[in-house]
mmCIF file of C-alpha atoms in Angstrom:
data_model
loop_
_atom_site.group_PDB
_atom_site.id
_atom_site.type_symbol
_atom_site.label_atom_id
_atom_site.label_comp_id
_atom_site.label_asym_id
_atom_site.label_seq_id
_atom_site.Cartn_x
_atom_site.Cartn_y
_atom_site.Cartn_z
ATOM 1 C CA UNK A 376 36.399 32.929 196.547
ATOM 2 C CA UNK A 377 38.342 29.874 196.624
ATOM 3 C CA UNK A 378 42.044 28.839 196.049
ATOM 4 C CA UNK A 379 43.019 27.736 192.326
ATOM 5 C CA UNK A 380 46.204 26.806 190.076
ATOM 6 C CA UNK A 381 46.135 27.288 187.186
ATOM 7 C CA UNK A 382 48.786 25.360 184.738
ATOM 8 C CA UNK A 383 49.281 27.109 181.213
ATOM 9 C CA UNK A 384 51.087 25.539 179.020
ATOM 10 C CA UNK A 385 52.643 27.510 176.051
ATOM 11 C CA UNK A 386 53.822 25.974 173.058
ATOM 12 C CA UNK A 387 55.222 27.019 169.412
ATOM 13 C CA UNK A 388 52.947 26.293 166.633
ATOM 14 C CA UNK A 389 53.459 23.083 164.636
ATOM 15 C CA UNK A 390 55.650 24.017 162.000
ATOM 16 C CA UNK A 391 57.169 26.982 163.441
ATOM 17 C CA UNK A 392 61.163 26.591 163.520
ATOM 18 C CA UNK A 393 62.648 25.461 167.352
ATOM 19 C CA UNK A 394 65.983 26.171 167.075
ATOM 20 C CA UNK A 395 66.431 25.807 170.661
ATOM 21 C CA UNK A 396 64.695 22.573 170.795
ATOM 22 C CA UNK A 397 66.612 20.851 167.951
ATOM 23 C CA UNK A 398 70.007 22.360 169.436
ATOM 24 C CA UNK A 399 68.587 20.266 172.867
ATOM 25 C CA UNK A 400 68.151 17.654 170.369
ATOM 26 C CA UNK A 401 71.515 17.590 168.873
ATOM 27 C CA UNK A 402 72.788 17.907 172.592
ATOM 28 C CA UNK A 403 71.146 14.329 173.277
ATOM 29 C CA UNK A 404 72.427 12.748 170.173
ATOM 30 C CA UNK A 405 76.496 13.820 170.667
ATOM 31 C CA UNK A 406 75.436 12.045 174.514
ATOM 32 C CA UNK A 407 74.749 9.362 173.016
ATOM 33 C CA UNK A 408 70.730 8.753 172.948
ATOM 34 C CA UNK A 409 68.568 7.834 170.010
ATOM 35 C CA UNK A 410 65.613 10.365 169.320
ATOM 36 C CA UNK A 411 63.217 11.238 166.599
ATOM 37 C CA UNK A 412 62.159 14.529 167.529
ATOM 38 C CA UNK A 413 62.119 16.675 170.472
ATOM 39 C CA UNK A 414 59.415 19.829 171.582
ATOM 40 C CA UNK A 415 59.785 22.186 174.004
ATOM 41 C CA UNK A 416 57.155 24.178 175.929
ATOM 42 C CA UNK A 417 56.429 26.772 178.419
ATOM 43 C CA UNK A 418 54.703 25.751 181.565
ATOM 44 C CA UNK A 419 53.458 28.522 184.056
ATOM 45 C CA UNK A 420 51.415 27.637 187.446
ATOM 46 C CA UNK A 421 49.484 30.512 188.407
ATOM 47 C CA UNK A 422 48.043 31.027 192.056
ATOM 48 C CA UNK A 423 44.676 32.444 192.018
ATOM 49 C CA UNK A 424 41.239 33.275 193.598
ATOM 50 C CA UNK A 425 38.139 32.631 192.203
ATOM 51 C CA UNK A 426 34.456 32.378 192.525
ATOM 52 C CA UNK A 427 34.634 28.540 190.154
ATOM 53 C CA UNK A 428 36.769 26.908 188.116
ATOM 54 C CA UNK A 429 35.133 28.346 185.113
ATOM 55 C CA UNK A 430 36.237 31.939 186.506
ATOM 56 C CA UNK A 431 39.679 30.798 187.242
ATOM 57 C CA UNK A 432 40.117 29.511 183.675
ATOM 58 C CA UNK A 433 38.999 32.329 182.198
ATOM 59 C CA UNK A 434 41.021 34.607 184.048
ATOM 60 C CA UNK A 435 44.542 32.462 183.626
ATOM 61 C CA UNK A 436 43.210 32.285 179.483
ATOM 62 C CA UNK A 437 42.978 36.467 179.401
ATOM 63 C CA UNK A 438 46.453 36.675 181.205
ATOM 64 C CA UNK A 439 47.956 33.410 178.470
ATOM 65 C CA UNK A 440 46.497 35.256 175.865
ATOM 66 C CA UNK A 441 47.039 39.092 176.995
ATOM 67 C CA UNK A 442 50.712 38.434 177.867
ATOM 68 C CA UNK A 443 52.275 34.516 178.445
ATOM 69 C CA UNK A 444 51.474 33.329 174.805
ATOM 70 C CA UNK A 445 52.103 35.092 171.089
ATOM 71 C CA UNK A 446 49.502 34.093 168.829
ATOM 72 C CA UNK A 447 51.383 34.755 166.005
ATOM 73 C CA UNK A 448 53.888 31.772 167.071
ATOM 74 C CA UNK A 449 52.207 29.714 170.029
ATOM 75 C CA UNK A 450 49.413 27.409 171.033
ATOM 76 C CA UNK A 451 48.228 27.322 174.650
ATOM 77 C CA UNK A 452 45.993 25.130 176.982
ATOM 78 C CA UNK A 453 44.888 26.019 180.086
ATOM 79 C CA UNK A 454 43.770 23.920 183.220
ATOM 80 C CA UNK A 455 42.619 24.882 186.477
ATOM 81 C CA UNK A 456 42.718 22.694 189.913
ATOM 82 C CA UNK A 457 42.036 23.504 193.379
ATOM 83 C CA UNK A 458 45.043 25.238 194.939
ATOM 84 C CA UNK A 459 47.436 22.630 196.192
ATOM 85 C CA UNK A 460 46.385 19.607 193.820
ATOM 86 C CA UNK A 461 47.627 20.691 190.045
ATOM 87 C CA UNK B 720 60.044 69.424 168.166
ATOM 88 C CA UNK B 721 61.807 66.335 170.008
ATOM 89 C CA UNK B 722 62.754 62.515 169.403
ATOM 90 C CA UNK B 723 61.648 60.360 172.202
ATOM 91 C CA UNK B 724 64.159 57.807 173.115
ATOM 92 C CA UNK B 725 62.282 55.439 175.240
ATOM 93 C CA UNK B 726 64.317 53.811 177.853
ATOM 94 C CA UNK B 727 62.860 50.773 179.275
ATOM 95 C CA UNK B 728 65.014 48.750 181.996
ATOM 96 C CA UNK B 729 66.944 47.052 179.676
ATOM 97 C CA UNK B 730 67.387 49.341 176.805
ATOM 98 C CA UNK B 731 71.498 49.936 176.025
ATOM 99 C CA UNK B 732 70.798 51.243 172.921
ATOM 100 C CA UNK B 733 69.186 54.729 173.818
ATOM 101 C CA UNK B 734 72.174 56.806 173.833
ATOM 102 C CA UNK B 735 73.306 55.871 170.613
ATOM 103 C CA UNK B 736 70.357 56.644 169.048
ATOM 104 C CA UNK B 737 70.274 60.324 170.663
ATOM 105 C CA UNK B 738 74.334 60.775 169.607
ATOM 106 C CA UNK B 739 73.063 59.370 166.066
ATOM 107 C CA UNK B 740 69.854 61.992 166.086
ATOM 108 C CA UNK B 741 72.314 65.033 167.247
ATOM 109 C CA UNK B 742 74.984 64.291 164.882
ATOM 110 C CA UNK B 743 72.309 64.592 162.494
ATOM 111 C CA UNK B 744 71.176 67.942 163.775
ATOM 112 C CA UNK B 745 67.494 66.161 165.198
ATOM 113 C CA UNK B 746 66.849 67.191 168.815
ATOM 114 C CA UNK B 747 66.277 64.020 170.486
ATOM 115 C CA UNK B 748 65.980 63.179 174.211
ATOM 116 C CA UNK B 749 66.177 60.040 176.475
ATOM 117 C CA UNK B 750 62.591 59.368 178.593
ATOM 118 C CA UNK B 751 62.138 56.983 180.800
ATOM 119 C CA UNK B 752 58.797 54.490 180.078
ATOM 120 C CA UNK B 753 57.098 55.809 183.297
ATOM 121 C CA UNK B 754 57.597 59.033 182.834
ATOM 122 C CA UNK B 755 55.389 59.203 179.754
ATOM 123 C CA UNK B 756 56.003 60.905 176.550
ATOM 124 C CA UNK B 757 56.587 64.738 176.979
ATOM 125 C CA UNK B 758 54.056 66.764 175.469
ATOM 126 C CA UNK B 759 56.812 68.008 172.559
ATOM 127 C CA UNK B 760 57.399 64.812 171.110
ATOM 128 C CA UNK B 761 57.660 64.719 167.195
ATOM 129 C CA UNK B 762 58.630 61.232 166.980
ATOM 130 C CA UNK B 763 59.731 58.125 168.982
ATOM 131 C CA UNK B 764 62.380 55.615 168.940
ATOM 132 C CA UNK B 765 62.280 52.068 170.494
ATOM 133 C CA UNK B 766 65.802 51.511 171.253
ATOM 134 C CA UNK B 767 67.681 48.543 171.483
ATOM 135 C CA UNK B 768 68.925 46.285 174.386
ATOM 136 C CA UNK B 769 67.117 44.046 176.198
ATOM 137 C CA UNK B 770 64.325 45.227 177.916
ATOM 138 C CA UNK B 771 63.287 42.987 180.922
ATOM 139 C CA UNK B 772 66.504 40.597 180.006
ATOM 140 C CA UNK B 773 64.522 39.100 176.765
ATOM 141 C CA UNK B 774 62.036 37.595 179.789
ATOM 142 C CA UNK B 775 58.928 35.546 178.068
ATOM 143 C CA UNK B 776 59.959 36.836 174.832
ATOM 144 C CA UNK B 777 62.350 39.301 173.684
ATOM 145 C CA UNK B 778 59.921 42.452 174.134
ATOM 146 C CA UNK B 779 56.931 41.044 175.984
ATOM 147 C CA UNK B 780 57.570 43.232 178.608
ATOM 148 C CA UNK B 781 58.156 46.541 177.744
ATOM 149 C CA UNK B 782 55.160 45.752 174.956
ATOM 150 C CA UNK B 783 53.196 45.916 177.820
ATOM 151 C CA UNK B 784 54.136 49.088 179.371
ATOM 152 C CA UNK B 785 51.791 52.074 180.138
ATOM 153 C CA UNK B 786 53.592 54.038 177.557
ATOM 154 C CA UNK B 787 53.024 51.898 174.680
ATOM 155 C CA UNK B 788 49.492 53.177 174.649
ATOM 156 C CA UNK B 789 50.918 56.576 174.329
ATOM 157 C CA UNK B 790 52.969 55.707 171.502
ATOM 158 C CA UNK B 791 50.199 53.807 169.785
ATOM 159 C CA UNK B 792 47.845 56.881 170.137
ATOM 160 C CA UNK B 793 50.509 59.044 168.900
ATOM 161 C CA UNK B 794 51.275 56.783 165.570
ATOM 162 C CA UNK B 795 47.743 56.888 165.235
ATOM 163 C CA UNK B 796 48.155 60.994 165.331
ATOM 164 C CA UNK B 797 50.647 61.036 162.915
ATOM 165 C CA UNK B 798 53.620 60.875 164.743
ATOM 166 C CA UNK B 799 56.743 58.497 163.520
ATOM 167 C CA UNK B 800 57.644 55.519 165.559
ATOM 168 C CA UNK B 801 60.421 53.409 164.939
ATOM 169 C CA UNK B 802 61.906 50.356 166.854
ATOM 170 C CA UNK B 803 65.020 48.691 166.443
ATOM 171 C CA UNK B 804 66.269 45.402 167.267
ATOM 172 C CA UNK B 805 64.894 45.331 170.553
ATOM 173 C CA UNK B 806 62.633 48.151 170.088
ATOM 174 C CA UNK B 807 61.499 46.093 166.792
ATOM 175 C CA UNK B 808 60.923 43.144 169.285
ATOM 176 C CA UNK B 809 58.610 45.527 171.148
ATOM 177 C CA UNK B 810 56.667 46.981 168.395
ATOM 178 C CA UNK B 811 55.643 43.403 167.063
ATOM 179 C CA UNK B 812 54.881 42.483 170.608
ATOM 180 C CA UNK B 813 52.745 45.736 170.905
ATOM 181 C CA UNK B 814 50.930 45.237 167.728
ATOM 182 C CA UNK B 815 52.175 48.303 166.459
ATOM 183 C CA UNK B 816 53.714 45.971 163.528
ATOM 184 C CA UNK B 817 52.598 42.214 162.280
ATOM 185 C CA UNK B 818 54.242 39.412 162.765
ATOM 186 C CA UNK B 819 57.298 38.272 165.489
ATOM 187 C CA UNK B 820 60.771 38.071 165.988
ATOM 188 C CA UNK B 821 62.037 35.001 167.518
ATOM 189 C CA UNK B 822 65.093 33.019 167.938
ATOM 190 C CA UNK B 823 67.307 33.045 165.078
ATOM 191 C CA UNK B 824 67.368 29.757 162.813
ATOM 192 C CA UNK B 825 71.108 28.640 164.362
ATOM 193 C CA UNK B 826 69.806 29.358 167.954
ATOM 194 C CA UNK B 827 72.899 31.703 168.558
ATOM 195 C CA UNK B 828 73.383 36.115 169.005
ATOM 196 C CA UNK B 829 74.650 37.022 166.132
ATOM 197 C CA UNK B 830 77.177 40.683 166.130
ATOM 198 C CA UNK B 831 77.975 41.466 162.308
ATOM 199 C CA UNK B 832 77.443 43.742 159.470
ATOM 200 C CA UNK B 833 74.886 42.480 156.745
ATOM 201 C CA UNK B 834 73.408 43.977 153.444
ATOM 202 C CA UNK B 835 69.657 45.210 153.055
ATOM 203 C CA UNK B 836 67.875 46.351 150.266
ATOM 204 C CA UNK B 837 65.898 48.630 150.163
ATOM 205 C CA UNK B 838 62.167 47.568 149.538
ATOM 206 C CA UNK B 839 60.821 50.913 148.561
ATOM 207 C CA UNK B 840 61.819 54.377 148.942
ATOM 208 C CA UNK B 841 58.501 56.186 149.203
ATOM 209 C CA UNK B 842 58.483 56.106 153.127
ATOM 210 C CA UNK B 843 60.000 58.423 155.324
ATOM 211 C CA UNK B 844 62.221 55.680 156.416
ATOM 212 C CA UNK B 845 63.914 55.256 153.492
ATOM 213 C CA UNK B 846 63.567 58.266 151.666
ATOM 214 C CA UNK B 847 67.109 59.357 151.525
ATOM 215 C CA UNK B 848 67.355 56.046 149.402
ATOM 216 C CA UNK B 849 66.144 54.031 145.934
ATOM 217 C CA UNK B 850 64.242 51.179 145.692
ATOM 218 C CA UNK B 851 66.473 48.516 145.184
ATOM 219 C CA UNK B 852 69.216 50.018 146.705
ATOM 220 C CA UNK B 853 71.787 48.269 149.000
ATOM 221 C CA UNK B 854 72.691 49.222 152.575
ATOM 222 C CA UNK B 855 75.449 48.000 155.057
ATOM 223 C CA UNK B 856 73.780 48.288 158.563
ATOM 224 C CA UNK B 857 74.915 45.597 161.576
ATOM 225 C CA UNK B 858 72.981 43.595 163.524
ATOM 226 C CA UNK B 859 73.311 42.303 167.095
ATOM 227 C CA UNK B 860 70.610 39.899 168.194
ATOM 228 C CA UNK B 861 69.962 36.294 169.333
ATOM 229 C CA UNK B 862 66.066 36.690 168.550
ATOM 230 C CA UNK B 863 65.902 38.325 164.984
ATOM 231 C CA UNK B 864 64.344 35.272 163.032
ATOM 232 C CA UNK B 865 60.984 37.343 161.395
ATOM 233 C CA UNK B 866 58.027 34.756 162.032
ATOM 234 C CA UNK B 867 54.482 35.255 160.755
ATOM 235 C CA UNK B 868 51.899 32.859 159.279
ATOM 236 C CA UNK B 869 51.867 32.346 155.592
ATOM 237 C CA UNK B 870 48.791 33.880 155.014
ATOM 238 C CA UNK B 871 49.730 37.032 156.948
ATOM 239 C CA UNK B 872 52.500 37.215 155.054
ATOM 240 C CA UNK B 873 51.080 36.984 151.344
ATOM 241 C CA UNK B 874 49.185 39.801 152.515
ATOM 242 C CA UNK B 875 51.833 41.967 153.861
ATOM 243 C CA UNK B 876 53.773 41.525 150.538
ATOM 244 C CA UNK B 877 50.650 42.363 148.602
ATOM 245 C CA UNK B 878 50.353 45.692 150.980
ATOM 246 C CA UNK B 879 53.753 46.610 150.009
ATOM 247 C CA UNK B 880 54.716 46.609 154.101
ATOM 248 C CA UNK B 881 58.113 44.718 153.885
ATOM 249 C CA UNK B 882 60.946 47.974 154.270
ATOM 250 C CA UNK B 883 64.105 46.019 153.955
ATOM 251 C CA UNK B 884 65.399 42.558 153.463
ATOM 252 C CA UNK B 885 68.503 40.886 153.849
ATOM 253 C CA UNK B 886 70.703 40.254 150.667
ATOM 254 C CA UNK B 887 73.838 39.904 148.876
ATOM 255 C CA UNK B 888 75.883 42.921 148.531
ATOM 256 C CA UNK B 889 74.757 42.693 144.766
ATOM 257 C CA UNK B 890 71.307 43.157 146.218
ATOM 258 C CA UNK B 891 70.038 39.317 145.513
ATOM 259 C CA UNK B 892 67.804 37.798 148.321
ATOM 260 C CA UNK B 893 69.455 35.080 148.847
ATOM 261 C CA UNK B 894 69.040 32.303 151.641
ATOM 262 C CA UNK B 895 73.243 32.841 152.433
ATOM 263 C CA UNK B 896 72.595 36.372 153.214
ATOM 264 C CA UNK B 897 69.979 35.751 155.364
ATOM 265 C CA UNK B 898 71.331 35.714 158.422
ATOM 266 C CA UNK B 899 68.670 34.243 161.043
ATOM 267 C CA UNK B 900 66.144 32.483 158.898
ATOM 268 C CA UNK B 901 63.765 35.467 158.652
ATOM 269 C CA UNK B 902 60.431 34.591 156.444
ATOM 270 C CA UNK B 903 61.322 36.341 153.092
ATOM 271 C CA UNK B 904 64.624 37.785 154.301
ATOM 272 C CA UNK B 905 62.308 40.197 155.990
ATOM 273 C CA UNK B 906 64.613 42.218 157.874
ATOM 274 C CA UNK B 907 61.965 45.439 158.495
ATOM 275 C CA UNK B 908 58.541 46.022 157.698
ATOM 276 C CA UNK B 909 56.159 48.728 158.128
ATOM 277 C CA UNK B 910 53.301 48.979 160.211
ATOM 278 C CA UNK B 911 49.830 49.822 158.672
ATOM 279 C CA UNK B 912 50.845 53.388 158.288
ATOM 280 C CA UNK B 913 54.297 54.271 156.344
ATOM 281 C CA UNK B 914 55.187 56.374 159.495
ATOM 282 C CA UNK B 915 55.633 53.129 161.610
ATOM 283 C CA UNK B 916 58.579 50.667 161.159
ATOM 284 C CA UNK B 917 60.654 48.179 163.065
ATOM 285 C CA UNK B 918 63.592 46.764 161.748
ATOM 286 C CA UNK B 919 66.334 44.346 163.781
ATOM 287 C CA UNK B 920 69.813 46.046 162.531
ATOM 288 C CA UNK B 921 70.863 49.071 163.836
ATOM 289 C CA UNK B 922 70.795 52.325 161.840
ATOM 290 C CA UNK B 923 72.123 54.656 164.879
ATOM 291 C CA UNK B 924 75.439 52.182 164.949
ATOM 292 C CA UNK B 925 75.888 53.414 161.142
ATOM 293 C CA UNK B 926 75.405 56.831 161.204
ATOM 294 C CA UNK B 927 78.631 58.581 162.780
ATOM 295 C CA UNK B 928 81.568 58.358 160.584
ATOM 296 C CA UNK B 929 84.136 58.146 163.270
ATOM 297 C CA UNK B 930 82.797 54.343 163.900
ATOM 298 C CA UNK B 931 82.256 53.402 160.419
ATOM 299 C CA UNK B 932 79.792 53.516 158.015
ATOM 300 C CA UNK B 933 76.989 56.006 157.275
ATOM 301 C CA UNK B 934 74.272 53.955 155.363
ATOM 302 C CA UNK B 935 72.116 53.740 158.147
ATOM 303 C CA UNK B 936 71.595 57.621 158.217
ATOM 304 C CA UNK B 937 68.648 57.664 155.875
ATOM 305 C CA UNK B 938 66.507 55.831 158.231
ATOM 306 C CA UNK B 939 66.964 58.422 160.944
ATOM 307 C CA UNK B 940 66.517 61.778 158.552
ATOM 308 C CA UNK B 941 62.764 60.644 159.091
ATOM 309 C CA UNK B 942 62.419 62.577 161.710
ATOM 310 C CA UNK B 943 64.431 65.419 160.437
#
């Protein structure tokens, strides 16, 4: 078993309303900077143990899909690194 | 023959819905998630609150409790389940209903009375009621906004699933009285039996006359 990290990133679907990301938006523009758009996303790093990177990335995908992300609203990717270099 | 009022850490609306249940003359009893659900349960409320402080996603949490399964094995038996507002959270998390309830369209809680009509009355939700009949109910939520794709919802509509929406107090669906930017003005649906329903305003906070209004009673005689 070795040490992984796994970085899932969790996202709202294109097209799905972001009210808190245009609020952020709106936030920026009454400071004073120019923007077209603006996203927001969830980002978890999960510590694991693993026989490969495969298993890790399967494992952090069941959790995403089992618990971090809704599919009726989000999009997720998943990446895995040795522990330590994500 | 008992309600089940789950508590999870979180919930604030349990009470309410057991004062709302007893004032109606329906025996119904607070139970705590890990407890399980007592062997006399004849039907089960998701309360309101916010289970798990809204962590991940309003509902994620307690979705994922032990004693969902419970629940879902005992909708499957028969029994009525309903969630509200933060219970409604949960059962959309759960799967027990389609679809999601996120944050509302102008990213703020929103505490106020609103209008529903009533989508159809042949459900024990809304039996006391006529189709096309208008309630006063509040709501209370930051995370009410009723999101689902497009396709999932043309199908829900064709099924007949959608319970209530949000409307004008002449009963219009209109995008003024919606109040969070749900999909449809979908304020509850059903789940794939007509025994199983989520909706985000609160029935149990209009059921005792001493605080107001009584148009929310209907919903609860379901488990009369």
């Amino acid at each position: 078993m070795t040490a992984y990290t796994a970085t899932v990133t969790v996202r709202l679907k294109r097209g799905v309303l972001d009210p808190e990301a245009e609020t952020t938006k709106r936030s920026l523009e009454r400071l004073g900077f120019e923007l077209s758009g603006l996203r927001s996303a969830d980002r978890f790093e999960i510590d694991l143990e693993a026989d490969s990177p495969a298993a890790a990335k399967e494992t952090a995908t069941e959790m995403t899909e089992r618990l971090l992300a809704n599919p009726t609203i989000h999009d997720y990717e998943v990446s895995v690194a040795a522990a330590g270099q994500s | 023959m008992t309600v089940a009022v789950v508590q999870f850490g979180g919930s604030n609306c349990d009470r309410d819905a057991v004062r709302a249940l007893t004032h109606l003359g329906i025996d119904a009893k607070r139970v705590w998630h890990e407890d399980g659900l007592p062997s006399e349960t004849t039907g089960v409320i998701l309360p309101g609150g916010f289970s798990y402080g809204d962590y991940l996603r309003a509902g994620a949490m307690a979705a994922r409790s032990p004693i969902m399964n419970e629940i879902r094995s005992a909708a499957e038996a028969g029994t009525p389940v309903l969630g509200v507002c933060n219970g409604a959270q949960i059962g959309c998390e759960s799967g027990l209903t389609e679809g999601a309830f996120t944050t509302n369209k102008r990213a703020r809680f929103q505490c106020e009375p609103v209008y529903l009509r009533v989508e159809r009355a042949d459900t024990p939700w809304t039996a006391a009621y006529e189709a096309g009949d208008v309630i006063e109910v509040p709501i209370a939520h930051g995370e009410g906004r009723f999101e689902i794709t497009d396709e999932r919802y043309d199908r829900l509509e064709a099924d007949d699933r959608i319970l209530f929406r949000y409307c004008a107090p002449d009963g219009s669906v209109t995008e003024a009285a919606n109040p969070n930017g749900s999909i449809g003005n979908v304020a509850g649906i059903l789940g794939e039996s007509n025994h199983v329903a989520v909706l985000m305003p609160h029935p149990e906070r209009a059921t005792l006359p001493d605080i107001g209004g009584t148009d929310g009673a209907g919903v609860l005689r379901a488990f009369a």
